[in-house]
Amino acid sequence: MRLLLVEDAEGLGEVIRDQISDEGHAVDWVNNLSHAGASLQNTQYDLILLDLMLPDGNGIDLLKKIRRSGETTPVIILTARDQLSDRIAGLNAGADDYLVKPFDLSELSARIAAVSRRYSGNPNPIIKVGTLDVDLNKHFISREGVAINLTAREWALFEAFIQHPGNVLSKSQLEDHLYAFGAEIESNTIEVYVSRLRKKLDKGQLETVRGLGYRMRSL
């Protein structure tokens, strides 16, 4: 997934960015509302992690602006404000979840996965993809009881496909799922990862649509 992290605390921002990146997701990290707004204008994100107390204003204002525009990108609020009234305000403004600092990074990962599943239309973390059994929570794949091990990047690419079953994803769309803004990307990176996935998954699971991109057969 491609995530936008809006967090002004440098230490916490680094830890969250590294945690999510290690799981194979692309993360763009900004530390104020102005930069967040600019990022949202130029990039389509799968999920937003939003702090409330920022140097140039309240994250709630950005959240309301996002929802007023009709944008449905899921938003998880990350904040030190733990009053019930603050949580209600955040949820009423359009947040999908609310996590109070300090929090465990594994819980953040679980919340991100849960919100993502809800938006993809299947809240069940256990799914079938052809002959594959997939546990979205544990990032675990098996075929007839035999585990199939994917690297973090391979999993991120696989996840992009299962979130859009039957849809053709272009090379640039897949790059957005794997890499943050400004990252150096080799010209054949996507081809290499698709080739690796094909060797590990069912034969023919990933199809090349000439001139357009790649498609995973419907779940």
GROMACS .gro file of C-alpha atoms in nm:
model
  219
    1MET     CA    1   0.000   0.000   0.000
    2ARG     CA    2   0.096   0.365  -0.036
    3LEU     CA    3   0.045   0.552   0.293
    4LEU     CA    4   0.068   0.915   0.395
    5LEU     CA    5   0.201   0.969   0.749
    6VAL     CA    6   0.127   1.315   0.897
    7GLU     CA    7   0.331   1.338   1.218
    8ASP     CA    8   0.546   1.623   1.352
    9ALA     CA    9   0.730   1.430   1.626
   10GLU     CA   10   1.055   1.334   1.455
   11GLY     CA   11   1.139   1.030   1.667
   12LEU     CA   12   0.792   0.880   1.649
   13GLY     CA   13   0.760   0.958   1.280
   14GLU     CA   14   1.083   0.773   1.205
   15VAL     CA   15   0.977   0.469   1.406
   16ILE     CA   16   0.634   0.451   1.238
   17ARG     CA   17   0.782   0.504   0.892
   18ASP     CA   18   1.042   0.231   0.945
   19GLN     CA   19   0.784  -0.012   1.086
   20ILE     CA   20   0.550   0.030   0.790
   21SER     CA   21   0.833   0.028   0.536
   22ASP     CA   22   0.970  -0.295   0.683
   23GLU     CA   23   0.630  -0.452   0.613
   24GLY     CA   24   0.671  -0.367   0.246
   25HIS     CA   25   0.451  -0.057   0.223
   26ALA     CA   26   0.549   0.276   0.069
   27VAL     CA   27   0.533   0.567   0.316
   28ASP     CA   28   0.543   0.941   0.248
   29TRP     CA   29   0.608   1.124   0.576
   30VAL     CA   30   0.523   1.493   0.623
   31ASN     CA   31   0.522   1.697   0.943
   32ASN     CA   32   0.254   1.962   0.888
   33LEU     CA   33  -0.086   2.023   0.732
   34SER     CA   34   0.048   2.230   0.445
   35HIS     CA   35   0.274   1.953   0.319
   36ALA     CA   36   0.000   1.697   0.379
   37GLY     CA   37  -0.240   1.894   0.161
   38ALA     CA   38   0.017   1.920  -0.117
   39SER     CA   39   0.088   1.546  -0.101
   40LEU     CA   40  -0.282   1.461  -0.123
   41GLN     CA   41  -0.322   1.680  -0.431
   42ASN     CA   42  -0.042   1.502  -0.615
   43THR     CA   43  -0.066   1.140  -0.496
   44GLN     CA   44  -0.339   0.881  -0.452
   45TYR     CA   45  -0.296   0.711  -0.114
   46ASP     CA   46  -0.442   0.387   0.014
   47LEU     CA   47  -0.446   0.508   0.377
   48ILE     CA   48  -0.363   0.816   0.584
   49LEU     CA   49  -0.213   0.817   0.935
   50LEU     CA   50  -0.302   1.156   1.082
   51ASP     CA   51  -0.175   1.330   1.395
   52LEU     CA   52  -0.405   1.599   1.535
   53MET     CA   53  -0.175   1.848   1.708
   54LEU     CA   54   0.042   1.982   1.425
   55PRO     CA   55   0.256   2.298   1.400
   56ASP     CA   56   0.020   2.471   1.157
   57GLY     CA   57  -0.316   2.357   1.286
   58ASN     CA   58  -0.545   2.072   1.388
   59GLY     CA   59  -0.551   1.750   1.188
   60ILE     CA   60  -0.928   1.740   1.228
   61ASP     CA   61  -0.953   2.036   0.990
   62LEU     CA   62  -0.764   1.843   0.722
   63LEU     CA   63  -0.981   1.538   0.781
   64LYS     CA   64  -1.301   1.742   0.739
   65LYS     CA   65  -1.164   1.897   0.420
   66ILE     CA   66  -1.082   1.551   0.282
   67ARG     CA   67  -1.432   1.421   0.353
   68ARG     CA   68  -1.605   1.735   0.219
   69SER     CA   69  -1.425   1.681  -0.111
   70GLY     CA   70  -1.583   1.336  -0.135
   71GLU     CA   71  -1.252   1.156  -0.085
   72THR     CA   72  -1.299   0.816   0.079
   73THR     CA   73  -0.936   0.730   0.157
   74PRO     CA   74  -0.931   0.559   0.499
   75VAL     CA   75  -0.787   0.767   0.784
   76ILE     CA   76  -0.649   0.649   1.117
   77ILE     CA   77  -0.596   0.923   1.375
   78LEU     CA   78  -0.279   0.897   1.587
   79THR     CA   79  -0.287   1.135   1.882
   80ALA     CA   80  -0.206   1.189   2.248
   81ARG     CA   81  -0.558   1.320   2.305
   82ASP     CA   82  -0.733   1.044   2.495
   83GLN     CA   83  -1.056   1.209   2.604
   84LEU     CA   84  -1.379   1.045   2.490
   85SER     CA   85  -1.493   1.374   2.342
   86ASP     CA   86  -1.178   1.389   2.126
   87ARG     CA   87  -1.238   1.037   1.996
   88ILE     CA   88  -1.600   1.116   1.915
   89ALA     CA   89  -1.496   1.435   1.734
   90GLY     CA   90  -1.242   1.246   1.526
   91LEU     CA   91  -1.481   0.967   1.431
   92ASN     CA   92  -1.761   1.213   1.355
   93ALA     CA   93  -1.524   1.406   1.128
   94GLY     CA   94  -1.476   1.094   0.919
   95ALA     CA   95  -1.191   0.897   1.077
   96ASP     CA   96  -1.202   0.520   1.038
   97ASP     CA   97  -1.004   0.444   1.353
   98TYR     CA   98  -0.843   0.626   1.645
   99LEU     CA   99  -0.521   0.520   1.817
  100VAL     CA  100  -0.399   0.694   2.133
  101LYS     CA  101  -0.028   0.754   2.190
  102PRO     CA  102   0.175   0.582   2.315
  103PHE     CA  103   0.076   0.270   2.124
  104ASP     CA  104   0.238  -0.059   2.033
  105LEU     CA  105   0.364  -0.075   1.676
  106SER     CA  106   0.217  -0.420   1.628
  107GLU     CA  107  -0.125  -0.280   1.717
  108LEU     CA  108  -0.079  -0.003   1.461
  109SER     CA  109   0.004  -0.264   1.196
  110ALA     CA  110  -0.306  -0.463   1.290
  111ARG     CA  111  -0.527  -0.152   1.272
  112ILE     CA  112  -0.387  -0.060   0.930
  113ALA     CA  113  -0.454  -0.412   0.802
  114ALA     CA  114  -0.808  -0.419   0.946
  115VAL     CA  115  -0.908  -0.082   0.801
  116SER     CA  116  -0.758  -0.176   0.465
  117ARG     CA  117  -0.957  -0.501   0.457
  118ARG     CA  118  -1.282  -0.320   0.532
  119TYR     CA  119  -1.225  -0.082   0.243
  120SER     CA  120  -1.140  -0.366   0.007
  121GLY     CA  121  -1.482  -0.516   0.084
  122ASN     CA  122  -1.368  -0.824   0.271
  123PRO     CA  123  -1.307  -0.785   0.647
  124ASN     CA  124  -1.214  -1.153   0.675
  125PRO     CA  125  -0.834  -1.189   0.708
  126ILE     CA  126  -0.846  -1.547   0.573
  127ILE     CA  127  -0.905  -1.569   0.198
  128LYS     CA  128  -0.854  -1.808  -0.094
  129VAL     CA  129  -0.668  -1.703  -0.407
  130GLY     CA  130  -0.693  -1.987  -0.653
  131THR     CA  131  -0.530  -2.282  -0.476
  132LEU     CA  132  -0.362  -2.053  -0.224
  133ASP     CA  133  -0.469  -2.007   0.138
  134VAL     CA  134  -0.384  -1.653   0.250
  135ASP     CA  135  -0.376  -1.507   0.602
  136LEU     CA  136  -0.370  -1.129   0.554
  137ASN     CA  137  -0.295  -1.063   0.921
  138LYS     CA  138   0.008  -1.288   0.943
  139HIS     CA  139   0.127  -1.227   0.585
  140PHE     CA  140   0.120  -1.604   0.544
  141ILE     CA  141   0.052  -1.800   0.225
  142SER     CA  142   0.028  -2.176   0.184
  143ARG     CA  143  -0.074  -2.426  -0.080
  144GLU     CA  144  -0.206  -2.761   0.043
  145GLY     CA  145  -0.045  -2.695   0.379
  146VAL     CA  146   0.297  -2.603   0.239
  147ALA     CA  147   0.413  -2.252   0.325
  148ILE     CA  148   0.512  -2.009   0.050
  149ASN     CA  149   0.758  -1.751   0.177
  150LEU     CA  150   0.747  -1.400   0.033
  151THR     CA  151   0.980  -1.109   0.103
  152ALA     CA  152   0.827  -0.783   0.229
  153ARG     CA  153   0.836  -0.632  -0.123
  154GLU     CA  154   0.688  -0.944  -0.279
  155TRP     CA  155   0.408  -0.941  -0.023
  156ALA     CA  156   0.336  -0.573  -0.088
  157LEU     CA  157   0.305  -0.645  -0.460
  158PHE     CA  158   0.086  -0.950  -0.396
  159GLU     CA  159  -0.134  -0.739  -0.165
  160ALA     CA  160  -0.176  -0.476  -0.436
  161PHE     CA  161  -0.315  -0.741  -0.669
  162ILE     CA  162  -0.552  -0.901  -0.420
  163GLN     CA  163  -0.691  -0.558  -0.331
  164HIS     CA  164  -0.785  -0.514  -0.698
  165PRO     CA  165  -0.888  -0.863  -0.816
  166GLY     CA  166  -0.940  -0.882  -1.189
  167ASN     CA  167  -0.818  -0.525  -1.246
  168VAL     CA  168  -0.521  -0.437  -1.463
  169LEU     CA  169  -0.253  -0.253  -1.264
  170SER     CA  170   0.003  -0.050  -1.456
  171LYS     CA  171   0.372  -0.050  -1.381
  172SER     CA  172   0.348   0.300  -1.230
  173GLN     CA  173   0.056   0.197  -1.005
  174LEU     CA  174   0.254  -0.099  -0.875
  175GLU     CA  175   0.559   0.121  -0.817
  176ASP     CA  176   0.340   0.351  -0.606
  177HIS     CA  177   0.251   0.055  -0.383
  178LEU     CA  178   0.616  -0.034  -0.329
  179TYR     CA  179   0.806   0.294  -0.308
  180ALA     CA  180   0.775   0.625  -0.128
  181PHE     CA  181   0.804   0.959  -0.306
  182GLY     CA  182   1.159   1.030  -0.423
  183ALA     CA  183   1.282   0.670  -0.399
  184GLU     CA  184   1.514   0.554  -0.674
  185ILE     CA  185   1.350   0.279  -0.879
  186GLU     CA  186   1.528   0.061  -1.132
  187SER     CA  187   1.351   0.048  -1.468
  188ASN     CA  188   1.289  -0.328  -1.447
  189THR     CA  189   1.202  -0.350  -1.076
  190ILE     CA  190   0.835  -0.440  -1.124
  191GLU     CA  191   0.917  -0.699  -1.389
  192VAL     CA  192   1.163  -0.863  -1.151
  193TYR     CA  193   0.912  -0.883  -0.864
  194VAL     CA  194   0.633  -1.008  -1.089
  195SER     CA  195   0.868  -1.279  -1.215
  196ARG     CA  196   0.950  -1.382  -0.858
  197LEU     CA  197   0.583  -1.398  -0.764
  198ARG     CA  198   0.502  -1.611  -1.065
  199LYS     CA  199   0.765  -1.864  -0.960
  200LYS     CA  200   0.619  -1.886  -0.608
  201LEU     CA  201   0.245  -1.868  -0.682
  202ASP     CA  202   0.017  -2.068  -0.910
  203LYS     CA  203   0.121  -2.086  -1.272
  204GLY     CA  204  -0.084  -1.831  -1.464
  205GLN     CA  205  -0.204  -1.652  -1.147
  206LEU     CA  206  -0.053  -1.325  -1.272
  207GLU     CA  207  -0.133  -1.230  -1.629
  208THR     CA  208   0.048  -0.978  -1.847
  209VAL     CA  209  -0.185  -0.744  -2.035
  210ARG     CA  210   0.036  -0.622  -2.315
  211GLY     CA  211   0.087  -0.248  -2.317
  212LEU     CA  212  -0.117  -0.197  -1.998
  213GLY     CA  213   0.028  -0.388  -1.705
  214TYR     CA  214  -0.053  -0.695  -1.500
  215ARG     CA  215  -0.366  -0.858  -1.364
  216MET     CA  216  -0.435  -1.123  -1.103
  217ARG     CA  217  -0.712  -1.365  -1.178
  218SER     CA  218  -1.027  -1.289  -0.976
  219LEU     CA  219  -1.038  -1.433  -0.622
   0.00000   0.00000   0.00000
